[in-house]
Each structure stands twice: as C-alpha cells, then as structure tokens.
PDB file of C-alpha atoms in Angstrom:
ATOM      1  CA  UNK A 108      24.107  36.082 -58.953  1.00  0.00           C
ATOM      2  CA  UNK A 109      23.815  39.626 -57.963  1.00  0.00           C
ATOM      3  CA  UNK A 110      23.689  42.754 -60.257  1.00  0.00           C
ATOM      4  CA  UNK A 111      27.611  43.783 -58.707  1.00  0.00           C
ATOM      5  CA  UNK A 112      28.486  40.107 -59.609  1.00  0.00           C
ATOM      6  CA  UNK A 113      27.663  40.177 -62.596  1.00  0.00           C
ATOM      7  CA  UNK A 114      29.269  43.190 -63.540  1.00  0.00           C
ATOM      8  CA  UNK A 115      32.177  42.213 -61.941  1.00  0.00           C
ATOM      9  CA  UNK A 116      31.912  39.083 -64.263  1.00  0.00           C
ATOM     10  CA  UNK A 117      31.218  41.607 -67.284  1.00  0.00           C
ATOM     11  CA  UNK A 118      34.499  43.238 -67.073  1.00  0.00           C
ATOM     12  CA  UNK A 119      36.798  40.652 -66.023  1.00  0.00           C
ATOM     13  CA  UNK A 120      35.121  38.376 -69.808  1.00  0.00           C
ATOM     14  CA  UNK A 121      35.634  41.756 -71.610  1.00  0.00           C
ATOM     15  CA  UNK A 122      38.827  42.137 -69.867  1.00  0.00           C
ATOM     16  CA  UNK A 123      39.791  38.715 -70.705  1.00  0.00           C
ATOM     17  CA  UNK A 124      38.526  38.335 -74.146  1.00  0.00           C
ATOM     18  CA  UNK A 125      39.911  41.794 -75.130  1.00  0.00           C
ATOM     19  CA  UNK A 126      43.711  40.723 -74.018  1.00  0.00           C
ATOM     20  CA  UNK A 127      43.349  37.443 -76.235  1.00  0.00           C
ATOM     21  CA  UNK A 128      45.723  38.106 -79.657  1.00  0.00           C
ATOM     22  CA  UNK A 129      44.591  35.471 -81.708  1.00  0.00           C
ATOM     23  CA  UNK A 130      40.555  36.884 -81.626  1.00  0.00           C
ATOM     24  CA  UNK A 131      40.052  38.615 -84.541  1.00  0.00           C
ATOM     25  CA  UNK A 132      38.294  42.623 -83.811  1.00  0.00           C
ATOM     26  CA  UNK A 133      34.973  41.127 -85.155  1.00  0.00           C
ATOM     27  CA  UNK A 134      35.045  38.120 -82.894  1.00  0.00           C
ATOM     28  CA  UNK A 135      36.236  40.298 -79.644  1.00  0.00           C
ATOM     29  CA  UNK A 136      33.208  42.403 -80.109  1.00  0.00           C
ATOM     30  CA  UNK A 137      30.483  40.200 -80.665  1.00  0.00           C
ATOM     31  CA  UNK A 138      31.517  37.977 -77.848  1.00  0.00           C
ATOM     32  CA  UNK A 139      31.556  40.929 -75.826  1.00  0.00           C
ATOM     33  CA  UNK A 140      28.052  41.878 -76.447  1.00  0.00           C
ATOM     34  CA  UNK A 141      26.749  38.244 -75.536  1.00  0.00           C
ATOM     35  CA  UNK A 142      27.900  38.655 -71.676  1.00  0.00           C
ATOM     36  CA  UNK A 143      26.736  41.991 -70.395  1.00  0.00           C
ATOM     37  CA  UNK A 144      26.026  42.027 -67.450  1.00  0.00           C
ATOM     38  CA  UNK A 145      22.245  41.802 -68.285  1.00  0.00           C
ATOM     39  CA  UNK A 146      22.820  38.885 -69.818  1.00  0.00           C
ATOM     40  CA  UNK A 147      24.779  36.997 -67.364  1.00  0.00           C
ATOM     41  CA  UNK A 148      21.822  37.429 -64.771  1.00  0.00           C
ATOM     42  CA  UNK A 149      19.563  36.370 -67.451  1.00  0.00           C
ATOM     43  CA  UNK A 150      21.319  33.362 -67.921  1.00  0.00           C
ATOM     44  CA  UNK A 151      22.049  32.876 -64.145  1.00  0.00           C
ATOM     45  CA  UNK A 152      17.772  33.513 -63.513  1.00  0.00           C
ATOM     46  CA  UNK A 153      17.274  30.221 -66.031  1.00  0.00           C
ATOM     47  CA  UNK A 154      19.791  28.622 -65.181  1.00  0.00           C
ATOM     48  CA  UNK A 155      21.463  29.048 -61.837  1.00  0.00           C
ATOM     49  CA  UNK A 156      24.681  26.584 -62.301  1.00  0.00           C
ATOM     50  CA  UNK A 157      25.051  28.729 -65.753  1.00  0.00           C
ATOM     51  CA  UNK A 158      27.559  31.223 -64.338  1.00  0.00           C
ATOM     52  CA  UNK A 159      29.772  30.358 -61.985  1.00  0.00           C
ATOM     53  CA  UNK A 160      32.535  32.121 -60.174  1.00  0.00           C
ATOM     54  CA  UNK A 161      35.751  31.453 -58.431  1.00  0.00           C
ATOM     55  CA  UNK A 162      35.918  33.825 -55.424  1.00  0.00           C
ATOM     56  CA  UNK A 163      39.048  34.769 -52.579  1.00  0.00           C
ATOM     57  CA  UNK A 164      37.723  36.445 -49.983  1.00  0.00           C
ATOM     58  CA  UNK A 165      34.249  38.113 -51.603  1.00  0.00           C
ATOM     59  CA  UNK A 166      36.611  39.258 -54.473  1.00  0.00           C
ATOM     60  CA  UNK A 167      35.801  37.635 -57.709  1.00  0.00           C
ATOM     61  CA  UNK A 168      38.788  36.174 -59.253  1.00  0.00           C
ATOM     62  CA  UNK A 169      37.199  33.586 -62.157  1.00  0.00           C
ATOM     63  CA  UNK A 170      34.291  32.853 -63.909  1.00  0.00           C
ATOM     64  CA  UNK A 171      32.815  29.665 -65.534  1.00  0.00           C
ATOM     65  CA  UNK A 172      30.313  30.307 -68.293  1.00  0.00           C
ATOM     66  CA  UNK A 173      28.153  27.185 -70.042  1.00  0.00           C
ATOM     67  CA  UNK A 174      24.498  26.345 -71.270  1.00  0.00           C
ATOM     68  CA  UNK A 175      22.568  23.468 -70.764  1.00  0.00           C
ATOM     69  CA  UNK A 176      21.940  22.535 -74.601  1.00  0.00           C
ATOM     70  CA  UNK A 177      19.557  19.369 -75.668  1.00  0.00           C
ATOM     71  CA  UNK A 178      21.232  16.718 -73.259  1.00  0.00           C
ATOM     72  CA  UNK A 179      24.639  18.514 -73.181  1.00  0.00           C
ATOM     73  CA  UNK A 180      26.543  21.522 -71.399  1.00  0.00           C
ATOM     74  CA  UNK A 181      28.293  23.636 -73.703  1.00  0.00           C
ATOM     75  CA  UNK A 182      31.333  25.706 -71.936  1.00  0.00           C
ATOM     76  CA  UNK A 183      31.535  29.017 -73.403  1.00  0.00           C
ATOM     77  CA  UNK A 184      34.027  30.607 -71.436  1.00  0.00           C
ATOM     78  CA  UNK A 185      35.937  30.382 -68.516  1.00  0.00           C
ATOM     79  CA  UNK A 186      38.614  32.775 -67.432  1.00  0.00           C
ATOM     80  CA  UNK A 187      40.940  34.066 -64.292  1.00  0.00           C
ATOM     81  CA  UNK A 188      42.212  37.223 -63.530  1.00  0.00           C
ATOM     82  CA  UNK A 189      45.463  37.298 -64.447  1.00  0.00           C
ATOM     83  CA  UNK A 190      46.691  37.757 -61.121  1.00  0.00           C
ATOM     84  CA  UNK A 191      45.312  34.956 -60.067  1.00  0.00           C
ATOM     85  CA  UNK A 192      45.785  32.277 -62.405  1.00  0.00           C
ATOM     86  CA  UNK A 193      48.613  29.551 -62.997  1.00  0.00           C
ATOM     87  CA  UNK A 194      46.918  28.913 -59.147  1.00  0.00           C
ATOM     88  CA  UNK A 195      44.649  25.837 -59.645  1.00  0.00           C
ATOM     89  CA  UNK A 196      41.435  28.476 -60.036  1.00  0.00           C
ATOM     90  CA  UNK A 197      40.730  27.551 -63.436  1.00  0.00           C
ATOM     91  CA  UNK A 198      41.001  24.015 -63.052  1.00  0.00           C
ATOM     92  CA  UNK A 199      38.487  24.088 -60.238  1.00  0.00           C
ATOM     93  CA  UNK A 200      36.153  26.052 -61.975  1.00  0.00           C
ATOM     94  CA  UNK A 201      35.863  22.728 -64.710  1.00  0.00           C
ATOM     95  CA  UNK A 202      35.426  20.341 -61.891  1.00  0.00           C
ATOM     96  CA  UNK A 203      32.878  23.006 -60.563  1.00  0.00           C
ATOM     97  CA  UNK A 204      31.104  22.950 -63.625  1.00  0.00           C
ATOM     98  CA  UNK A 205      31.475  19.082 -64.121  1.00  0.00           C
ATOM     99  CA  UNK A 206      29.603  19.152 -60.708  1.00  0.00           C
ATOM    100  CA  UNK A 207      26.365  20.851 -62.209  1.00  0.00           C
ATOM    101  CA  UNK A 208      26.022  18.077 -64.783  1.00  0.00           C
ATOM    102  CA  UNK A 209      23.977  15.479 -62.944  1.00  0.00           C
ATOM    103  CA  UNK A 210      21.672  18.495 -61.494  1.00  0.00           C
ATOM    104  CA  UNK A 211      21.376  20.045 -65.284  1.00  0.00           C
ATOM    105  CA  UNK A 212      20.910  16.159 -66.895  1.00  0.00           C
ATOM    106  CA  UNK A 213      23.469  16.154 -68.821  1.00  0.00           C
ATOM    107  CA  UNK A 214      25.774  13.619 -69.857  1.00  0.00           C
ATOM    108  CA  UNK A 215      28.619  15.292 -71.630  1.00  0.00           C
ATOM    109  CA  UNK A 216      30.672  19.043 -71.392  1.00  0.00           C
ATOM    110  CA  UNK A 217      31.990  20.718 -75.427  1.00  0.00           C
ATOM    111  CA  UNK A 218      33.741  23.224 -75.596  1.00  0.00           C
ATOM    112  CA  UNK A 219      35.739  25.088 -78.284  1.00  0.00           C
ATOM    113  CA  UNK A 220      39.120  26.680 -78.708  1.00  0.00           C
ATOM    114  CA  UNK A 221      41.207  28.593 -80.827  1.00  0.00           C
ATOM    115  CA  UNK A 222      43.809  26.463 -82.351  1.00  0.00           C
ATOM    116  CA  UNK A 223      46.413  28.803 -81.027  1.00  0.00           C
ATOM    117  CA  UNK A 224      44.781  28.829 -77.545  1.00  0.00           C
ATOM    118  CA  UNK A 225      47.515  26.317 -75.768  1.00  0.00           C
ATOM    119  CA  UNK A 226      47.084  27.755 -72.162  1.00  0.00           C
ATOM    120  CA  UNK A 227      43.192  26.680 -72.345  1.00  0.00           C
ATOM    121  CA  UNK A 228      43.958  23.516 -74.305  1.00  0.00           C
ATOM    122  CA  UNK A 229      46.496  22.591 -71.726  1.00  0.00           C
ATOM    123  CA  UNK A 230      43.772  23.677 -69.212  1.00  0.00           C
ATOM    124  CA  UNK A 231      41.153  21.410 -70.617  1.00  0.00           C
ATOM    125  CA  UNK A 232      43.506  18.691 -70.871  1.00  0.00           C
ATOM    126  CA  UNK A 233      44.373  18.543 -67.279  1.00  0.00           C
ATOM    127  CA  UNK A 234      40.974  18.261 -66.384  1.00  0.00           C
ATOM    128  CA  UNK A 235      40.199  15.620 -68.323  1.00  0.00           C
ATOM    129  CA  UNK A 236      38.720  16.923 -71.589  1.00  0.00           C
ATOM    130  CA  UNK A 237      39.457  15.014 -75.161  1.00  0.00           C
ATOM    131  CA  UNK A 238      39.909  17.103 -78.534  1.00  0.00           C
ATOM    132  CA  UNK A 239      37.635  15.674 -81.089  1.00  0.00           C
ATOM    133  CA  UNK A 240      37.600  17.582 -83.793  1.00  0.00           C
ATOM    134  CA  UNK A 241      39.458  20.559 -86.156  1.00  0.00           C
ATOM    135  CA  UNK A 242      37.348  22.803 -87.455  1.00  0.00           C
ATOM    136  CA  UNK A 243      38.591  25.363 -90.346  1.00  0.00           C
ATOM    137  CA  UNK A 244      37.755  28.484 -91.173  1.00  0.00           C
ATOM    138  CA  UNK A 245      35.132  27.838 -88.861  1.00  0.00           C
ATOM    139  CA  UNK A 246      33.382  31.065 -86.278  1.00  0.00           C
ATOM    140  CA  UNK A 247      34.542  34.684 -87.164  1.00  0.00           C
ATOM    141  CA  UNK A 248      36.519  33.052 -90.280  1.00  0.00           C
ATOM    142  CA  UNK A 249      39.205  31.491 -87.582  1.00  0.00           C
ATOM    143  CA  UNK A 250      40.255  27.626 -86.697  1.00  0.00           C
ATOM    144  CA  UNK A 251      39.266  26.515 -83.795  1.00  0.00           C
ATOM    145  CA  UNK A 252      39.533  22.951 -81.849  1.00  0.00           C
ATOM    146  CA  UNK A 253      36.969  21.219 -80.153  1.00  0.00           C
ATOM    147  CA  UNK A 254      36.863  19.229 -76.904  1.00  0.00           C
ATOM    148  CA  UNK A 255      34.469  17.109 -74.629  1.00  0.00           C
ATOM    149  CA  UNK A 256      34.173  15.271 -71.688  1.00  0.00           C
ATOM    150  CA  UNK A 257      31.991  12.673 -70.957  1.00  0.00           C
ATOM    151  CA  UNK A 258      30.806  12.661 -67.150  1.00  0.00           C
ATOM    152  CA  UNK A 259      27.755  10.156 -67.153  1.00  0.00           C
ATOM    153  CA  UNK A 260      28.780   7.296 -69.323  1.00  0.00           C
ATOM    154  CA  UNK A 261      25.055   5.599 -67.900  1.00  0.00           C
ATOM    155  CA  UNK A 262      23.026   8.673 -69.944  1.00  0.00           C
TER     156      UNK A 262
END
C-alpha cells in the first residue's frame, strides 16, 4: 500500500463510518482515529493481506480491513463507496479476504455488527458468514451482533 492509497482508504472509512446513523459520536470518533492513514500503512507493513482494496480502473472504490489475531482474522471494516456498491464489490472483498486465510494461518474470519446494521448483516450472510452471538450494551455502550466463518475446518 502506498502513502496516496492509504489516504484514499482514510477518507473513504471516515467517510463511511461518519454517514453510519446508528454509531454513536463517541464511537464515530474513536474508530476514526484507529485508521489514519499512518496507521493503515502500519498495518499493511506487518501485515500485507491486512488492508485490502477493491479498485476500477486505479480508482479506489472499497476497502477490506482485518487482523491476524492468535489463530483467527478479525474483520474490522469493510466498506464501498457509495457509488459503487449494491455492485458485487463488497462481496468480493470477503472472498478476497477469505483468500488471505491459508497465507495468514488462520482457520476462522469474526466480525462484529451493529444490531441495526442489516445492509452488512445481509452482506455477511451472502458470503457465507454465521451470527453467533448478541452482545448488549456491549462497545461504545451499543448492541452489536457477531459473526464468523469457518474456512479451514482441518486447523
């Protein structure tokens, strides 16, 4: 990932994240702060498969943010400008990531959403991901769902 890229990335996750109603102020501004774009090429330097992005032309038009965590890849965020999506792009950027999973040795994708979130739920659905659990009251005081997918059932 290059330095444009990943301020490109920068402002279409703030873009994204700020647009989201049901994200309380606290929890749109810490999230925020987590992928500047110094961070993002952090993350991509450690971990290359950590960021990826969904392209037309040389224009980005998605991104695919996750962490290799103890076994596991936890999906933090994925997003598509909102030109561009009800296109396919998003669901290609979870088989994308579901790609990286061998490389990274990991056995299983998690993931979180807001309750409220039904275009990502439906999303993650589609693709193949299971909700396991509720949790109340949970990050930033808010209810969120969470999902996973196995993809080695051998690990």
């Amino acid at each position: 990932m290059t330095a444009d890229e990943a301020t490109k990335v920068s402002e279409i996750v703030t873009s994204t994240i700020r647009s989201l109603n049901y994200y309380n102020v606290r929890a749109k501004e810490e999230e925020i702060r987590k992928y500047s774009p110094s961070e993002l090429l952090s993350s991509s330097r450690e971990d290359a498969d950590s960021v990826l992005l969904a392209k037309e032309r040389q224009d980005i038009i998605g991104f695919c943010i996750s962490k290799y965590d103890d076994g596991l890849i936890w999906l933090s965020w994925f997003g598509v400008e909102e030109s561009h999506r009800k296109k396919g792009v998003g669901e290609q950027l979870l088989f994308s990531l579901e790609a990286t999973a061998t490389k990274r040795k990991a056995h299983k994708i998690w993931c979180d959403t807001r309750t409220v979130n039904l275009t990502a739920q439906r999303a993650l659905q589609k693709a193949g991901y299971r909700q396991i659990a509720t949790l109340k009251n949970h990050w930033y005081g808010q209810d969120f769902l969470l999902w996973e997918k196995i993809v080695d059932e051998t690990a």
